[in-house]
mmCIF file of C-alpha atoms in Angstrom:
data_model
loop_
_atom_site.group_PDB
_atom_site.id
_atom_site.type_symbol
_atom_site.label_atom_id
_atom_site.label_comp_id
_atom_site.label_asym_id
_atom_site.label_seq_id
_atom_site.Cartn_x
_atom_site.Cartn_y
_atom_site.Cartn_z
ATOM 1 C CA MET A 1 113.881 130.147 131.054
ATOM 2 C CA PHE A 2 114.746 126.840 132.686
ATOM 3 C CA VAL A 3 113.501 123.867 130.683
ATOM 4 C CA ALA A 4 113.312 120.128 131.298
ATOM 5 C CA GLN A 5 116.683 119.330 129.744
ATOM 6 C CA ASP A 6 118.350 121.758 132.193
ATOM 7 C CA LEU A 7 116.889 119.838 135.152
ATOM 8 C CA MET A 8 117.123 116.249 134.005
ATOM 9 C CA ASN A 9 119.452 113.506 135.151
ATOM 10 C CA LYS A 10 120.929 111.670 132.179
ATOM 11 C CA VAL A 11 121.545 108.495 134.190
ATOM 12 C CA ILE A 12 118.275 106.577 133.863
ATOM 13 C CA PRO A 13 117.582 103.378 135.839
ATOM 14 C CA ALA A 14 116.390 101.038 133.090
ATOM 15 C CA LEU A 15 115.575 97.406 132.414
ATOM 16 C CA SER A 16 114.908 95.725 129.089
ATOM 17 C CA PHE A 17 111.421 94.335 128.552
ATOM 18 C CA ASP A 18 112.924 90.869 128.052
ATOM 19 C CA SER A 19 114.966 90.952 131.273
ATOM 20 C CA THR A 20 114.042 88.092 133.554
ATOM 21 C CA VAL A 21 112.389 88.529 136.919
ATOM 22 C CA LEU A 22 115.559 87.311 138.641
ATOM 23 C CA GLN A 23 117.673 89.801 136.679
ATOM 24 C CA ALA A 24 115.345 92.549 137.865
ATOM 25 C CA VAL A 25 115.813 91.407 141.456
ATOM 26 C CA GLU A 26 119.598 91.618 141.016
ATOM 27 C CA PHE A 27 119.239 95.074 139.437
ATOM 28 C CA PHE A 28 117.410 96.472 142.443
ATOM 29 C CA LYS A 29 119.966 94.910 144.789
ATOM 30 C CA THR A 30 122.800 96.838 143.120
ATOM 31 C CA HIS A 31 121.140 100.173 142.201
ATOM 32 C CA PRO A 32 120.180 102.958 144.632
ATOM 33 C CA GLN A 33 116.880 103.839 142.946
ATOM 34 C CA ASN A 34 113.672 102.077 143.940
ATOM 35 C CA PHE A 35 112.311 102.046 140.383
ATOM 36 C CA ALA A 36 113.366 101.383 136.787
ATOM 37 C CA ILE A 37 111.857 102.177 133.400
ATOM 38 C CA VAL A 38 111.098 99.020 131.402
ATOM 39 C CA SER A 39 111.578 99.538 127.687
ATOM 40 C CA ALA A 40 112.212 97.878 124.351
ATOM 41 C CA SER A 41 114.205 100.888 123.106
ATOM 42 C CA ARG A 42 114.641 104.580 123.890
ATOM 43 C CA ASP A 43 111.382 105.369 122.090
ATOM 44 C CA ARG A 44 109.349 102.360 123.260
ATOM 45 C CA LEU A 45 108.664 102.631 126.968
ATOM 46 C CA HIS A 46 106.442 100.015 128.575
ATOM 47 C CA GLY A 47 106.175 101.519 132.063
ATOM 48 C CA VAL A 48 107.900 101.806 135.422
ATOM 49 C CA LEU A 49 108.676 98.864 137.681
ATOM 50 C CA THR A 50 109.080 99.706 141.366
ATOM 51 C CA GLU A 51 110.753 97.508 143.949
ATOM 52 C CA GLY A 52 107.411 97.148 145.745
ATOM 53 C CA ASN A 53 105.660 95.931 142.600
ATOM 54 C CA LEU A 54 108.601 93.652 141.833
ATOM 55 C CA MET A 55 107.791 91.768 145.041
ATOM 56 C CA GLN A 56 104.309 91.058 143.658
ATOM 57 C CA VAL A 57 105.788 90.113 140.283
ATOM 58 C CA TYR A 58 108.159 87.662 141.960
ATOM 59 C CA LEU A 59 105.342 85.954 143.877
ATOM 60 C CA ARG A 60 103.303 85.577 140.692
ATOM 61 C CA TYR A 61 106.393 84.336 138.835
ATOM 62 C CA GLN A 62 106.762 81.518 141.382
ATOM 63 C CA ASN A 63 103.477 80.061 140.147
ATOM 64 C CA GLN A 64 104.402 80.332 136.462
ATOM 65 C CA PRO A 65 108.229 80.051 136.188
ATOM 66 C CA ALA A 66 108.071 79.522 132.426
ATOM 67 C CA LYS A 67 107.030 83.170 132.102
ATOM 68 C CA ASP A 68 110.238 84.702 133.329
ATOM 69 C CA SER A 69 110.414 87.891 131.193
ATOM 70 C CA LEU A 70 109.255 91.157 132.738
ATOM 71 C CA ILE A 71 106.928 91.924 129.827
ATOM 72 C CA PHE A 72 104.617 89.129 131.014
ATOM 73 C CA TYR A 73 103.953 91.231 134.133
ATOM 74 C CA ARG A 74 103.193 94.519 132.423
ATOM 75 C CA ASP A 75 100.052 94.959 134.500
ATOM 76 C CA TYR A 76 102.341 95.644 137.481
ATOM 77 C CA PHE A 77 104.091 98.553 135.726
ATOM 78 C CA GLU A 78 103.259 102.124 136.653
ATOM 79 C CA PRO A 79 102.607 104.571 133.768
ATOM 80 C CA ALA A 80 105.580 106.596 132.550
ATOM 81 C CA GLN A 81 104.833 110.321 132.341
ATOM 82 C CA LEU A 82 106.734 111.979 129.469
ATOM 83 C CA VAL A 83 107.891 115.571 128.995
ATOM 84 C CA GLN A 84 109.613 117.237 126.068
ATOM 85 C CA GLY A 85 113.138 118.479 126.680
ATOM 86 C CA ALA A 86 112.067 122.036 125.834
ATOM 87 C CA GLU A 87 109.130 122.154 128.272
ATOM 88 C CA PRO A 88 109.462 125.142 130.654
ATOM 89 C CA PHE A 89 110.128 124.811 134.366
ATOM 90 C CA PRO A 90 106.529 125.519 135.572
ATOM 91 C CA GLU A 91 105.096 122.827 133.286
ATOM 92 C CA VAL A 92 107.724 120.312 134.386
ATOM 93 C CA VAL A 93 106.976 120.966 138.069
ATOM 94 C CA LYS A 94 103.239 120.492 137.567
ATOM 95 C CA LYS A 95 103.788 117.198 135.759
ATOM 96 C CA VAL A 96 106.215 115.930 138.395
ATOM 97 C CA MET A 97 103.677 116.829 141.099
ATOM 98 C CA THR A 98 100.845 114.948 139.430
ATOM 99 C CA ALA A 99 102.748 112.023 137.871
ATOM 100 C CA VAL A 100 102.545 108.590 139.467
ATOM 101 C CA GLY A 101 105.677 108.251 141.587
ATOM 102 C CA ASN A 102 106.438 111.989 141.117
ATOM 103 C CA ARG A 103 108.798 111.288 138.242
ATOM 104 C CA VAL A 104 108.841 112.191 134.543
ATOM 105 C CA PHE A 105 110.948 110.938 131.651
ATOM 106 C CA VAL A 106 112.396 113.491 129.250
ATOM 107 C CA ILE A 107 112.235 112.814 125.511
ATOM 108 C CA ASP A 108 113.889 114.597 122.598
ATOM 109 C CA PRO A 109 112.102 115.782 119.405
ATOM 110 C CA LYS A 110 112.524 112.277 117.917
ATOM 111 C CA GLY A 111 110.715 110.723 120.882
ATOM 112 C CA ASP A 112 113.810 109.093 122.366
ATOM 113 C CA MET A 113 114.195 109.034 126.149
ATOM 114 C CA VAL A 114 117.171 111.193 127.164
ATOM 115 C CA GLY A 115 116.739 111.841 130.876
ATOM 116 C CA ILE A 116 114.654 111.664 134.006
ATOM 117 C CA ILE A 117 113.398 114.253 136.491
ATOM 118 C CA THR A 118 112.160 113.343 139.961
ATOM 119 C CA ALA A 119 110.837 115.431 142.829
ATOM 120 C CA LYS A 120 114.349 115.268 144.297
ATOM 121 C CA ASP A 121 115.681 117.100 141.223
ATOM 122 C CA ILE A 122 113.032 119.823 141.546
ATOM 123 C CA LEU A 123 113.271 120.533 145.282
ATOM 124 C CA PRO A 124 116.635 122.385 145.232
ATOM 125 C CA TYR A 125 115.132 125.001 142.915
ATOM 126 C CA PHE A 126 112.599 125.900 145.590
ATOM 127 C CA SER A 127 115.499 127.209 147.676
ATOM 128 C CA GLU A 128 115.437 130.996 147.880
ATOM 129 C CA GLU A 129 119.240 131.166 147.711
ATOM 130 C CA LEU A 130 119.436 129.033 144.578
ATOM 131 C CA GLY A 131 116.611 131.074 143.068
ATOM 132 C CA LYS A 132 118.651 134.261 143.531
ATOM 133 C CA LYS A 133 121.706 132.692 141.921
ATOM 134 C CA SER A 134 119.633 131.450 138.998
ATOM 135 C CA GLY A 135 118.770 134.981 137.921
ATOM 136 C CA GLU A 136 115.744 136.913 136.721
ATOM 137 C CA ALA A 137 114.551 134.253 134.275
ATOM 138 C CA PHE A 138 114.169 131.781 137.099
ATOM 139 C CA ARG A 139 112.384 134.309 139.334
ATOM 140 C CA VAL A 140 109.830 135.020 136.601
ATOM 141 C CA ALA A 141 109.318 131.278 136.047
ATOM 142 C CA ALA A 142 108.942 130.681 139.791
ATOM 143 C CA ASP A 143 106.372 133.473 140.131
ATOM 144 C CA GLU A 144 104.426 132.078 137.189
ATOM 145 C CA LEU A 145 104.549 128.616 138.745
ATOM 146 C CA LYS A 146 103.213 129.874 142.099
ATOM 147 C CA SER A 147 100.313 131.574 140.340
ATOM 148 C CA GLN A 148 99.474 128.532 138.240
ATOM 149 C CA LEU A 149 99.718 126.120 141.170
ATOM 150 C CA TYR A 150 97.455 128.320 143.301
ATOM 151 C CA LEU A 151 94.893 128.362 140.493
ATOM 152 C CA TYR A 152 95.278 124.584 140.084
ATOM 153 C CA GLN A 153 94.697 123.975 143.785
ATOM 154 C CA SER A 154 91.736 126.326 143.995
ATOM 155 C CA PHE A 155 89.984 125.261 140.812
ATOM 156 C CA PHE A 156 90.830 121.582 140.502
ATOM 157 C CA SER A 157 91.496 120.271 143.998
ATOM 158 C CA LYS A 158 88.761 122.254 145.756
ATOM 159 C CA SER A 159 86.111 122.105 143.042
ATOM 160 C CA PRO A 160 82.658 120.985 144.249
ATOM 161 C CA PHE A 161 82.446 118.838 141.110
ATOM 162 C CA MET A 162 84.135 115.456 140.796
ATOM 163 C CA MET A 163 87.128 115.724 138.454
ATOM 164 C CA HIS A 164 89.742 113.272 137.281
ATOM 165 C CA SER A 165 92.215 112.708 134.460
ATOM 166 C CA VAL A 166 93.563 109.503 132.910
ATOM 167 C CA ASN A 167 96.379 108.888 130.434
ATOM 168 C CA HIS A 168 96.308 106.906 127.181
ATOM 169 C CA ASP A 169 96.531 103.617 129.081
ATOM 170 C CA GLY A 170 93.642 104.428 131.424
ATOM 171 C CA PHE A 171 95.734 105.149 134.517
ATOM 172 C CA ILE A 172 94.370 107.877 136.785
ATOM 173 C CA GLN A 173 96.958 110.678 136.893
ATOM 174 C CA MET A 174 94.851 113.307 138.658
ATOM 175 C CA ALA A 175 91.754 113.113 140.846
ATOM 176 C CA ASN A 176 90.404 115.874 143.078
ATOM 177 C CA GLU A 177 89.316 115.750 146.700
ATOM 178 C CA ILE A 178 85.567 115.586 146.116
ATOM 179 C CA LEU A 179 85.895 112.532 143.833
ATOM 180 C CA HIS A 180 87.938 110.764 146.508
ATOM 181 C CA ALA A 181 85.384 111.666 149.175
ATOM 182 C CA VAL A 182 82.328 110.586 147.163
ATOM 183 C CA LEU A 183 83.944 107.231 146.369
ATOM 184 C CA GLY A 184 85.161 106.631 149.929
ATOM 185 C CA TYR A 185 88.921 107.030 149.394
ATOM 186 C CA GLU A 186 91.527 108.961 151.329
ATOM 187 C CA TYR A 187 92.859 111.829 149.226
ATOM 188 C CA GLY A 188 95.534 110.507 146.856
ATOM 189 C CA GLN A 189 94.530 106.836 146.928
ATOM 190 C CA LEU A 190 92.983 106.952 143.442
ATOM 191 C CA ILE A 191 96.199 108.144 141.780
ATOM 192 C CA GLY A 192 97.795 105.275 139.886
ATOM 193 C CA LYS A 193 94.624 103.192 139.808
ATOM 194 C CA THR A 194 92.894 102.583 136.469
ATOM 195 C CA ILE A 195 89.494 103.050 134.901
ATOM 196 C CA PHE A 196 88.857 99.419 135.815
ATOM 197 C CA ASP A 197 88.978 100.443 139.477
ATOM 198 C CA LEU A 198 86.814 103.499 138.835
ATOM 199 C CA TYR A 199 83.987 101.887 136.849
ATOM 200 C CA PRO A 200 82.089 98.604 137.333
ATOM 201 C CA GLN A 201 83.082 95.611 135.229
ATOM 202 C CA GLU A 202 80.095 95.881 132.900
ATOM 203 C CA SER A 203 81.241 99.393 131.921
ATOM 204 C CA HIS A 204 84.905 98.578 131.229
ATOM 205 C CA ARG A 205 84.538 98.243 127.451
ATOM 206 C CA LYS A 206 82.596 101.495 127.238
ATOM 207 C CA ALA A 207 85.231 103.222 129.372
ATOM 208 C CA GLU A 208 88.057 101.989 127.110
ATOM 209 C CA ALA A 209 86.140 103.110 124.025
ATOM 210 C CA GLY A 210 85.446 106.459 125.686
ATOM 211 C CA ILE A 211 89.171 107.116 126.198
ATOM 212 C CA LYS A 212 89.836 106.447 122.502
ATOM 213 C CA THR A 213 87.020 108.802 121.532
ATOM 214 C CA ILE A 214 88.385 111.580 123.738
ATOM 215 C CA PHE A 215 91.914 111.282 122.353
ATOM 216 C CA ASN A 216 90.700 111.017 118.743
ATOM 217 C CA GLN A 217 87.934 113.636 118.773
ATOM 218 C CA GLY A 218 89.008 115.853 121.657
ATOM 219 C CA TYR A 219 85.856 115.334 123.716
ATOM 220 C CA HIS A 220 83.091 112.941 124.714
ATOM 221 C CA GLU A 221 79.410 113.786 125.022
ATOM 222 C CA VAL A 222 77.485 113.604 128.293
ATOM 223 C CA VAL A 223 77.301 110.035 129.585
ATOM 224 C CA GLN A 224 75.108 108.403 132.214
ATOM 225 C CA SER A 225 77.189 105.842 134.051
ATOM 226 C CA GLU A 226 78.204 104.408 137.416
ATOM 227 C CA MET A 227 81.369 104.580 139.489
ATOM 228 C CA MET A 228 82.560 102.111 142.087
ATOM 229 C CA HIS A 229 82.665 103.149 145.734
ATOM 230 C CA LYS A 230 85.619 101.758 147.691
ATOM 231 C CA SER A 231 83.170 99.660 149.711
ATOM 232 C CA GLY A 232 81.919 97.961 146.540
ATOM 233 C CA HIS A 233 78.577 99.655 145.942
ATOM 234 C CA LYS A 234 77.856 101.656 142.788
ATOM 235 C CA VAL A 235 77.293 105.407 142.572
ATOM 236 C CA SER A 236 75.162 106.625 139.648
ATOM 237 C CA VAL A 237 76.852 109.565 137.927
ATOM 238 C CA GLU A 238 76.591 111.907 134.967
ATOM 239 C CA LEU A 239 79.870 112.857 133.321
ATOM 240 C CA ILE A 240 81.416 114.719 130.421
ATOM 241 C CA SER A 241 85.002 114.584 129.165
ATOM 242 C CA ARG A 242 87.487 116.426 126.988
ATOM 243 C CA ALA A 243 91.146 115.976 126.051
ATOM 244 C CA LEU A 244 94.017 117.716 127.831
ATOM 245 C CA VAL A 245 96.772 118.861 125.462
ATOM 246 C CA ASP A 246 100.348 119.991 125.988
ATOM 247 C CA GLN A 247 101.917 123.171 124.609
ATOM 248 C CA TYR A 248 102.397 121.382 121.279
ATOM 249 C CA ASN A 249 98.658 120.621 121.114
ATOM 250 C CA ASN A 250 99.258 116.907 121.567
ATOM 251 C CA PRO A 251 96.673 115.095 123.736
ATOM 252 C CA VAL A 252 98.331 113.945 126.967
ATOM 253 C CA GLY A 253 95.324 112.955 129.034
ATOM 254 C CA THR A 254 91.621 113.335 129.634
ATOM 255 C CA MET A 255 89.692 115.673 131.883
ATOM 256 C CA THR A 256 86.400 114.289 133.130
ATOM 257 C CA VAL A 257 83.939 116.332 135.177
ATOM 258 C CA SER A 258 81.167 114.346 136.866
ATOM 259 C CA ARG A 259 78.467 114.601 139.507
ATOM 260 C CA PRO A 260 76.365 112.026 141.321
ATOM 261 C CA LYS A 261 72.771 111.895 140.164
ATOM 262 C CA ASP A 262 71.793 112.029 143.819
ATOM 263 C CA MET A 263 73.145 115.452 144.796
ATOM 264 C CA LYS A 264 72.623 114.617 148.474
ATOM 265 C CA ILE A 265 75.800 112.538 148.223
ATOM 266 C CA LEU A 266 77.745 115.714 147.401
ATOM 267 C CA LEU A 267 76.095 117.647 150.214
ATOM 268 C CA ASP A 268 77.021 114.919 152.674
ATOM 269 C CA VAL A 269 80.748 114.972 151.832
ATOM 270 C CA LEU A 270 81.320 118.684 151.095
ATOM 271 C CA PRO A 271 81.814 119.605 154.780
ATOM 272 C CA GLN A 272 84.732 117.133 154.851
ATOM 273 C CA ILE A 273 86.631 118.940 152.062
#
């Protein structure tokens, strides 16, 4: 069975949290990747800085040059999706598909970062010829992956209920088509946004507390709340949440199922899905 450590690239584009903004600019000028993990050590990852977000960081830095360390601009970092080195191929592919930036960072049993896997690393294994050379174990894994991804697409993406998942830091890592449609977004635009984009300002504290409850208790009771439409108006919703866990039973995200209180909203957008 192929696992994450068989797929990973050990050369990781990385910047220290105390690197300056100008040092980051020089880094991107001399490295081929368009992103870098920002960390304090191999087991303390702060997030991912992309070259696009670095442009925004640089503009903000111009107005406050005394704050020249990258850590001052943490709100511009993308979340870093982690996988264990022993995670099987199908699980790695699913996480790469749903991770912000389609990249995951591989950690060892001690929690230290040891590699990175991007969509580019996965794509060659979709080749029929490479699959044949990789043997029976790969074929079984590939068949399992196809089955799981079909189920994922059918159940999650096409569900008539609004569904989304966030990580520990409140970043949206999955959101299905109906949620996008109800809130006025093109499919995929919610990925990478945060709960602060999803809920109105007066609900932000409750949303943060809700995430902690889900990760600590494994679930959250039914809640009456509101979500923000892209246009700025509020949509009254009812929602319930539980924790998503990995194969080691560690919580890695939330799964929230919701519906608008006015079901006509769903009926209006369903034909578009």
